[in-house]
mmCIF file of C-alpha atoms in Angstrom:
data_model
loop_
_atom_site.group_PDB
_atom_site.id
_atom_site.type_symbol
_atom_site.label_atom_id
_atom_site.label_comp_id
_atom_site.label_asym_id
_atom_site.label_seq_id
_atom_site.Cartn_x
_atom_site.Cartn_y
_atom_site.Cartn_z
ATOM 1 C CA UNK U 1 -24.901 97.221 -58.962
ATOM 2 C CA UNK U 2 -25.768 99.306 -55.900
ATOM 3 C CA UNK U 3 -25.582 102.522 -57.957
ATOM 4 C CA UNK U 4 -27.946 101.078 -60.562
ATOM 5 C CA UNK U 5 -30.451 100.161 -57.845
ATOM 6 C CA UNK U 6 -30.214 103.665 -56.328
ATOM 7 C CA UNK U 7 -30.774 105.249 -59.756
ATOM 8 C CA UNK U 8 -33.713 102.927 -60.352
ATOM 9 C CA UNK U 9 -35.348 103.892 -57.059
ATOM 10 C CA UNK U 10 -34.725 107.571 -57.780
ATOM 11 C CA UNK U 11 -36.265 107.336 -61.252
ATOM 12 C CA UNK U 12 -39.270 105.511 -59.812
ATOM 13 C CA UNK U 13 -39.735 108.167 -57.152
ATOM 14 C CA UNK U 14 -39.513 110.950 -59.759
ATOM 15 C CA UNK U 15 -42.114 109.188 -61.918
ATOM 16 C CA UNK U 16 -44.433 108.789 -58.906
ATOM 17 C CA UNK U 17 -44.115 112.510 -58.068
ATOM 18 C CA UNK U 18 -44.897 113.499 -61.662
ATOM 19 C CA UNK U 19 -47.900 111.172 -61.696
ATOM 20 C CA UNK U 20 -49.163 112.564 -58.387
ATOM 21 C CA UNK U 21 -48.717 116.137 -59.671
ATOM 22 C CA UNK U 22 -50.690 115.327 -62.804
ATOM 23 C CA UNK U 23 -53.440 113.673 -60.761
ATOM 24 C CA UNK U 24 -53.762 116.723 -58.476
ATOM 25 C CA UNK U 25 -53.892 119.108 -61.441
ATOM 26 C CA UNK U 26 -56.563 117.023 -63.152
ATOM 27 C CA UNK U 27 -58.560 116.751 -59.907
ATOM 28 C CA UNK U 28 -58.517 120.514 -59.463
ATOM 29 C CA UNK U 29 -59.665 121.057 -63.059
ATOM 30 C CA UNK U 30 -62.630 118.735 -62.609
ATOM 31 C CA UNK U 31 -63.574 120.296 -59.270
ATOM 32 C CA UNK U 32 -63.701 123.701 -60.943
ATOM 33 C CA UNK U 33 -66.199 122.245 -63.422
ATOM 34 C CA UNK U 34 -68.293 120.802 -60.587
ATOM 35 C CA UNK U 35 -67.277 117.184 -61.227
ATOM 36 C CA UNK U 36 -65.620 114.573 -59.053
ATOM 37 C CA UNK U 37 -62.454 112.872 -60.254
ATOM 38 C CA UNK U 38 -64.032 109.390 -60.503
ATOM 39 C CA UNK U 39 -67.223 110.636 -62.129
ATOM 40 C CA UNK U 40 -67.791 109.388 -65.686
ATOM 41 C CA UNK U 41 -64.921 106.892 -65.673
ATOM 42 C CA UNK U 42 -65.431 103.280 -66.741
ATOM 43 C CA UNK U 43 -65.306 100.489 -64.194
ATOM 44 C CA UNK U 44 -64.841 96.743 -64.379
ATOM 45 C CA UNK U 45 -67.929 94.890 -63.149
ATOM 46 C CA UNK U 46 -66.875 91.241 -63.495
ATOM 47 C CA UNK U 47 -63.939 88.958 -64.359
ATOM 48 C CA UNK U 48 -64.215 85.315 -65.456
ATOM 49 C CA UNK U 49 -61.054 83.219 -65.478
ATOM 50 C CA UNK U 50 -61.026 80.146 -67.708
ATOM 51 C CA UNK U 51 -58.356 77.466 -68.104
ATOM 52 C CA UNK U 52 -54.986 79.215 -67.903
ATOM 53 C CA UNK U 53 -53.412 77.078 -70.647
ATOM 54 C CA UNK U 54 -56.023 78.023 -73.268
ATOM 55 C CA UNK U 55 -56.398 81.447 -74.869
ATOM 56 C CA UNK U 56 -59.850 82.993 -75.214
ATOM 57 C CA UNK U 57 -59.831 83.773 -78.935
ATOM 58 C CA UNK U 58 -63.433 84.878 -79.387
ATOM 59 C CA UNK U 59 -66.566 85.983 -77.559
ATOM 60 C CA UNK U 60 -69.979 86.784 -79.053
ATOM 61 C CA UNK U 61 -73.364 87.925 -77.760
ATOM 62 C CA UNK U 62 -76.597 86.572 -79.202
ATOM 63 C CA UNK U 63 -78.072 89.340 -81.376
ATOM 64 C CA UNK U 64 -80.709 87.276 -83.200
ATOM 65 C CA UNK U 65 -83.403 87.098 -80.540
ATOM 66 C CA UNK U 66 -84.234 89.664 -77.821
ATOM 67 C CA UNK U 67 -85.071 86.909 -75.336
ATOM 68 C CA UNK U 68 -81.493 85.627 -75.533
ATOM 69 C CA UNK U 69 -79.649 88.936 -75.784
ATOM 70 C CA UNK U 70 -77.970 88.213 -72.443
ATOM 71 C CA UNK U 71 -76.329 85.009 -73.710
ATOM 72 C CA UNK U 72 -72.574 85.069 -74.299
ATOM 73 C CA UNK U 73 -70.568 82.444 -76.187
ATOM 74 C CA UNK U 74 -66.789 82.112 -75.826
ATOM 75 C CA UNK U 75 -64.181 79.670 -77.131
ATOM 76 C CA UNK U 76 -60.949 78.560 -75.504
ATOM 77 C CA UNK U 77 -58.953 75.489 -76.455
ATOM 78 C CA UNK U 78 -61.245 72.518 -77.228
ATOM 79 C CA UNK U 79 -64.116 74.093 -75.266
ATOM 80 C CA UNK U 80 -67.078 76.299 -76.125
ATOM 81 C CA UNK U 81 -68.756 78.087 -73.225
ATOM 82 C CA UNK U 82 -72.202 79.659 -72.899
ATOM 83 C CA UNK U 83 -72.672 82.331 -70.213
ATOM 84 C CA UNK U 84 -75.555 84.504 -69.084
ATOM 85 C CA UNK U 85 -75.006 88.158 -68.250
ATOM 86 C CA UNK U 86 -76.766 88.970 -64.980
ATOM 87 C CA UNK U 87 -78.488 92.312 -64.255
ATOM 88 C CA UNK U 88 -75.944 93.177 -61.546
ATOM 89 C CA UNK U 89 -73.094 93.106 -64.075
ATOM 90 C CA UNK U 90 -71.941 89.573 -63.361
ATOM 91 C CA UNK U 91 -71.563 86.484 -65.543
ATOM 92 C CA UNK U 92 -72.991 83.023 -64.841
ATOM 93 C CA UNK U 93 -71.783 79.870 -66.605
ATOM 94 C CA UNK U 94 -74.694 77.964 -68.191
ATOM 95 C CA UNK U 95 -73.104 75.312 -70.415
ATOM 96 C CA UNK U 96 -69.714 74.029 -71.513
ATOM 97 C CA UNK U 97 -69.096 71.851 -74.573
ATOM 98 C CA UNK U 98 -65.823 69.921 -74.827
ATOM 99 C CA UNK U 99 -64.666 68.676 -78.225
ATOM 100 C CA UNK U 100 -63.967 64.971 -78.505
ATOM 101 C CA UNK U 101 -60.547 65.809 -79.997
ATOM 102 C CA UNK U 102 -58.193 67.167 -77.330
ATOM 103 C CA UNK U 103 -56.020 68.763 -80.038
ATOM 104 C CA UNK U 104 -58.863 71.002 -81.211
ATOM 105 C CA UNK U 105 -58.390 74.708 -80.547
ATOM 106 C CA UNK U 106 -61.414 76.889 -81.253
ATOM 107 C CA UNK U 107 -60.516 80.259 -82.756
ATOM 108 C CA UNK U 108 -63.948 81.669 -83.588
ATOM 109 C CA UNK U 109 -67.569 81.585 -82.472
ATOM 110 C CA UNK U 110 -70.899 83.237 -83.229
ATOM 111 C CA UNK U 111 -74.644 82.711 -82.893
ATOM 112 C CA UNK U 112 -77.035 81.678 -85.651
ATOM 113 C CA UNK U 113 -80.670 80.588 -86.030
ATOM 114 C CA UNK U 114 -82.648 78.065 -88.042
ATOM 115 C CA UNK U 115 -85.059 79.125 -90.789
ATOM 116 C CA UNK U 116 -87.124 75.935 -90.548
ATOM 117 C CA UNK U 117 -90.603 76.926 -89.211
ATOM 118 C CA UNK U 118 -90.849 74.285 -86.487
ATOM 119 C CA UNK U 119 -87.495 75.286 -84.991
ATOM 120 C CA UNK U 120 -87.405 79.007 -85.786
ATOM 121 C CA UNK U 121 -88.490 79.708 -82.210
ATOM 122 C CA UNK U 122 -85.266 78.149 -80.911
ATOM 123 C CA UNK U 123 -82.483 80.551 -81.928
ATOM 124 C CA UNK U 124 -80.018 79.232 -79.347
ATOM 125 C CA UNK U 125 -77.589 77.850 -81.921
ATOM 126 C CA UNK U 126 -73.940 78.489 -81.110
ATOM 127 C CA UNK U 127 -71.219 78.041 -83.742
ATOM 128 C CA UNK U 128 -67.562 77.211 -83.084
ATOM 129 C CA UNK U 129 -64.683 76.633 -85.498
ATOM 130 C CA UNK U 130 -60.961 76.278 -85.080
ATOM 131 C CA UNK U 131 -57.706 74.456 -85.693
ATOM 132 C CA UNK U 132 -59.173 71.214 -87.105
ATOM 133 C CA UNK U 133 -61.219 73.007 -89.767
ATOM 134 C CA UNK U 134 -64.567 71.579 -88.617
ATOM 135 C CA UNK U 135 -67.397 74.024 -87.855
ATOM 136 C CA UNK U 136 -69.707 72.740 -85.141
ATOM 137 C CA UNK U 137 -73.243 74.097 -84.766
ATOM 138 C CA UNK U 138 -74.461 73.445 -81.219
ATOM 139 C CA UNK U 139 -78.119 73.431 -80.188
ATOM 140 C CA UNK U 140 -77.968 74.939 -76.707
ATOM 141 C CA UNK U 141 -81.619 74.060 -76.012
ATOM 142 C CA UNK U 142 -81.364 70.342 -76.845
ATOM 143 C CA UNK U 143 -77.707 70.361 -75.701
ATOM 144 C CA UNK U 144 -76.457 68.430 -78.719
ATOM 145 C CA UNK U 145 -74.311 69.154 -81.762
ATOM 146 C CA UNK U 146 -76.878 69.925 -84.454
ATOM 147 C CA UNK U 147 -74.553 69.641 -87.464
ATOM 148 C CA UNK U 148 -70.839 69.422 -88.277
ATOM 149 C CA UNK U 149 -69.787 71.452 -91.305
ATOM 150 C CA UNK U 150 -66.753 69.795 -92.934
ATOM 151 C CA UNK U 151 -64.845 70.894 -96.008
ATOM 152 C CA UNK U 152 -62.089 73.324 -95.077
ATOM 153 C CA UNK U 153 -58.542 72.067 -95.577
ATOM 154 C CA UNK U 154 -57.175 74.197 -92.753
ATOM 155 C CA UNK U 155 -58.129 75.888 -89.523
ATOM 156 C CA UNK U 156 -61.176 78.144 -89.321
ATOM 157 C CA UNK U 157 -60.201 81.674 -88.257
ATOM 158 C CA UNK U 158 -63.589 83.396 -88.323
ATOM 159 C CA UNK U 159 -67.312 82.584 -88.525
ATOM 160 C CA UNK U 160 -70.187 84.969 -89.165
ATOM 161 C CA UNK U 161 -73.964 84.505 -89.478
ATOM 162 C CA UNK U 162 -75.950 86.550 -91.953
ATOM 163 C CA UNK U 163 -77.713 89.408 -90.087
ATOM 164 C CA UNK U 164 -81.018 88.905 -91.967
ATOM 165 C CA UNK U 165 -80.811 85.178 -92.749
ATOM 166 C CA UNK U 166 -78.952 83.747 -89.736
ATOM 167 C CA UNK U 167 -79.149 80.184 -91.052
ATOM 168 C CA UNK U 168 -76.484 81.227 -93.593
ATOM 169 C CA UNK U 169 -72.942 81.032 -92.232
ATOM 170 C CA UNK U 170 -69.705 82.450 -93.582
ATOM 171 C CA UNK U 171 -66.297 81.025 -92.633
ATOM 172 C CA UNK U 172 -62.717 82.192 -93.187
ATOM 173 C CA UNK U 173 -59.960 79.600 -93.237
ATOM 174 C CA UNK U 174 -56.243 78.997 -93.236
ATOM 175 C CA UNK U 175 -56.714 77.133 -96.541
ATOM 176 C CA UNK U 176 -57.009 80.575 -98.245
ATOM 177 C CA UNK U 177 -60.749 80.207 -98.885
ATOM 178 C CA UNK U 178 -64.078 81.534 -97.646
ATOM 179 C CA UNK U 179 -67.132 79.287 -97.584
ATOM 180 C CA UNK U 180 -70.850 79.954 -97.426
ATOM 181 C CA UNK U 181 -72.910 77.350 -95.550
ATOM 182 C CA UNK U 182 -76.575 76.589 -94.985
ATOM 183 C CA UNK U 183 -77.051 75.396 -91.398
ATOM 184 C CA UNK U 184 -80.464 73.824 -92.033
ATOM 185 C CA UNK U 185 -79.383 71.660 -94.965
ATOM 186 C CA UNK U 186 -75.785 71.260 -93.775
ATOM 187 C CA UNK U 187 -74.594 72.070 -97.302
ATOM 188 C CA UNK U 188 -71.655 74.145 -98.477
ATOM 189 C CA UNK U 189 -73.408 76.711 -100.701
ATOM 190 C CA UNK U 190 -70.316 78.266 -102.304
ATOM 191 C CA UNK U 191 -66.500 78.357 -102.087
ATOM 192 C CA UNK U 192 -64.728 81.672 -102.659
ATOM 193 C CA UNK U 193 -61.148 80.912 -103.687
ATOM 194 C CA UNK U 194 -59.020 80.184 -106.742
ATOM 195 C CA UNK U 195 -57.827 82.664 -109.340
ATOM 196 C CA UNK U 196 -59.472 85.681 -107.725
ATOM 197 C CA UNK U 197 -59.078 84.411 -104.174
ATOM 198 C CA UNK U 198 -56.638 85.218 -101.404
ATOM 199 C CA UNK U 199 -53.028 84.051 -101.500
ATOM 200 C CA UNK U 200 -52.652 83.470 -97.784
ATOM 201 C CA UNK U 201 -54.859 82.416 -94.900
ATOM 202 C CA UNK U 202 -58.085 84.397 -94.527
ATOM 203 C CA UNK U 203 -58.426 85.952 -91.085
ATOM 204 C CA UNK U 204 -61.731 87.797 -91.111
ATOM 205 C CA UNK U 205 -65.076 87.930 -92.939
ATOM 206 C CA UNK U 206 -68.303 89.878 -92.548
ATOM 207 C CA UNK U 207 -71.617 90.236 -94.373
ATOM 208 C CA UNK U 208 -72.832 93.503 -95.854
ATOM 209 C CA UNK U 209 -75.824 94.536 -93.701
ATOM 210 C CA UNK U 210 -79.139 95.425 -95.264
ATOM 211 C CA UNK U 211 -78.771 93.069 -98.243
ATOM 212 C CA UNK U 212 -81.298 90.236 -98.035
ATOM 213 C CA UNK U 213 -80.257 87.174 -100.095
ATOM 214 C CA UNK U 214 -83.951 86.299 -100.528
ATOM 215 C CA UNK U 215 -84.995 89.778 -101.642
ATOM 216 C CA UNK U 216 -85.182 90.688 -105.343
ATOM 217 C CA UNK U 217 -85.155 94.461 -104.949
ATOM 218 C CA UNK U 218 -81.831 95.485 -103.422
ATOM 219 C CA UNK U 219 -79.787 96.533 -106.486
ATOM 220 C CA UNK U 220 -79.864 96.899 -110.251
ATOM 221 C CA UNK U 221 -79.022 94.159 -112.785
ATOM 222 C CA UNK U 222 -75.649 94.537 -114.432
ATOM 223 C CA UNK U 223 -74.863 94.693 -118.142
ATOM 224 C CA UNK U 224 -75.394 91.424 -119.914
ATOM 225 C CA UNK U 225 -77.724 89.970 -117.287
ATOM 226 C CA UNK U 226 -81.041 88.504 -118.424
ATOM 227 C CA UNK U 227 -83.838 90.954 -117.655
ATOM 228 C CA UNK U 228 -86.559 88.775 -119.200
ATOM 229 C CA UNK U 229 -87.243 86.649 -116.144
ATOM 230 C CA UNK U 230 -89.466 89.113 -114.326
ATOM 231 C CA UNK U 231 -86.536 91.147 -112.992
ATOM 232 C CA UNK U 232 -86.896 94.834 -113.829
ATOM 233 C CA UNK U 233 -84.445 97.672 -113.418
ATOM 234 C CA UNK U 234 -83.941 98.404 -109.738
ATOM 235 C CA UNK U 235 -84.133 94.708 -108.832
ATOM 236 C CA UNK U 236 -81.433 92.163 -108.131
ATOM 237 C CA UNK U 237 -81.431 88.509 -109.122
ATOM 238 C CA UNK U 238 -82.815 86.581 -106.160
ATOM 239 C CA UNK U 239 -80.081 85.229 -103.928
ATOM 240 C CA UNK U 240 -77.413 87.979 -103.881
ATOM 241 C CA UNK U 241 -74.997 87.540 -100.967
ATOM 242 C CA UNK U 242 -72.427 90.303 -100.430
ATOM 243 C CA UNK U 243 -69.535 90.083 -97.972
ATOM 244 C CA UNK U 244 -65.956 91.222 -97.375
ATOM 245 C CA UNK U 245 -62.830 89.299 -96.393
ATOM 246 C CA UNK U 246 -59.381 90.184 -95.116
ATOM 247 C CA UNK U 247 -56.316 87.948 -95.225
ATOM 248 C CA UNK U 248 -52.603 87.662 -94.517
ATOM 249 C CA UNK U 249 -51.867 88.531 -98.155
ATOM 250 C CA UNK U 250 -52.582 92.165 -97.129
ATOM 251 C CA UNK U 251 -55.703 92.302 -99.304
ATOM 252 C CA UNK U 252 -59.348 93.105 -98.667
ATOM 253 C CA UNK U 253 -61.823 91.529 -101.077
ATOM 254 C CA UNK U 254 -65.500 92.204 -101.699
ATOM 255 C CA UNK U 255 -67.464 89.173 -102.860
ATOM 256 C CA UNK U 256 -70.937 88.689 -104.343
ATOM 257 C CA UNK U 257 -73.045 85.774 -105.614
ATOM 258 C CA UNK U 258 -74.810 88.052 -108.066
ATOM 259 C CA UNK U 259 -74.101 85.819 -111.053
ATOM 260 C CA UNK U 260 -75.825 82.841 -109.428
ATOM 261 C CA UNK U 261 -79.539 83.706 -109.108
ATOM 262 C CA UNK U 262 -81.395 82.012 -106.281
ATOM 263 C CA UNK U 263 -78.293 80.268 -104.934
ATOM 264 C CA UNK U 264 -79.034 80.847 -101.255
ATOM 265 C CA UNK U 265 -82.731 80.004 -101.625
ATOM 266 C CA UNK U 266 -82.008 76.803 -103.558
ATOM 267 C CA UNK U 267 -79.603 75.626 -100.867
ATOM 268 C CA UNK U 268 -82.594 75.239 -98.515
ATOM 269 C CA UNK U 269 -83.630 72.221 -100.603
ATOM 270 C CA UNK U 270 -80.223 70.551 -100.786
#
C-alpha cells in the first residue's frame, strides 16, 4: 500500500513537471509572436446553479424579436425558467414556472410567437415539453399558460418553432412520432409516423430554413401534381413544410407536407 502511494505521488509529480514544461514552451512561443499567454483565450463570465436534483436538459435564447434577444429559457425538472442576460455578462432570473405535476420532467424548450395581429407584438411565448408528453406554451408577458398541446403518447424530447412562421411548432416524442402544431389555434396540424416513420423514440427535429409554408414560390411541382390551380412551374403548392428528424433507430428522415396544399394556412382557422 505504501509503495502504491509513493508511485502515485511520483507519477503525479512527473505529470506536473511535464505540464509546467509545456506551459513554459507555449508561453515562450507566444511571447516571440508578441502575444501574452492569456490573450485570446475564452473566459467564463457567469455561473447559475439550479436545483441540484434536476438536470438542465435544454436552454434557448429568444431569436424571434430583437427586443427580447437577451431572454433565456431553460428547463429543469418540473420547472421552466426565464432569465435575462445582462450587459456585464451576468444572468438575472426573471420568472419561474412550476408544473402542477411534480413528476413532470421537462426535456426541451424553445421560443415561439403568435401570428394573430392583436398579439403579434408580444413574442414572449416560451414552450416547454417533457416526460408527461404535454407541450405547454407560456405567455411570459401575461404570466399564464396560453395553451396546452396534448396528443403525444410518450415524453417530448425536442421542440422547435418555425423560423419564418414561429406560431408553428414541431415536436419529437418517445412515441416514435413527430407532430406539427399551430399555437394560435391549439390544433395538431399533422402527425408524422406510421409505415414511413421512425421505429424508436425521436430525439431531435429541426425545420429547413428559408422555406416559408405560406409562400407559393419556393420549389417546383412534382410529377402528377395538379398545375391547373394557378400554380406554375417554379412554384410550390401553398403550405409546404420541410423538416428533418433523428431517432434512436439510427435513422435521419426528411419530411414534407408537399402533398397537402395549404395545410399550414388552413390550420389557422381550425
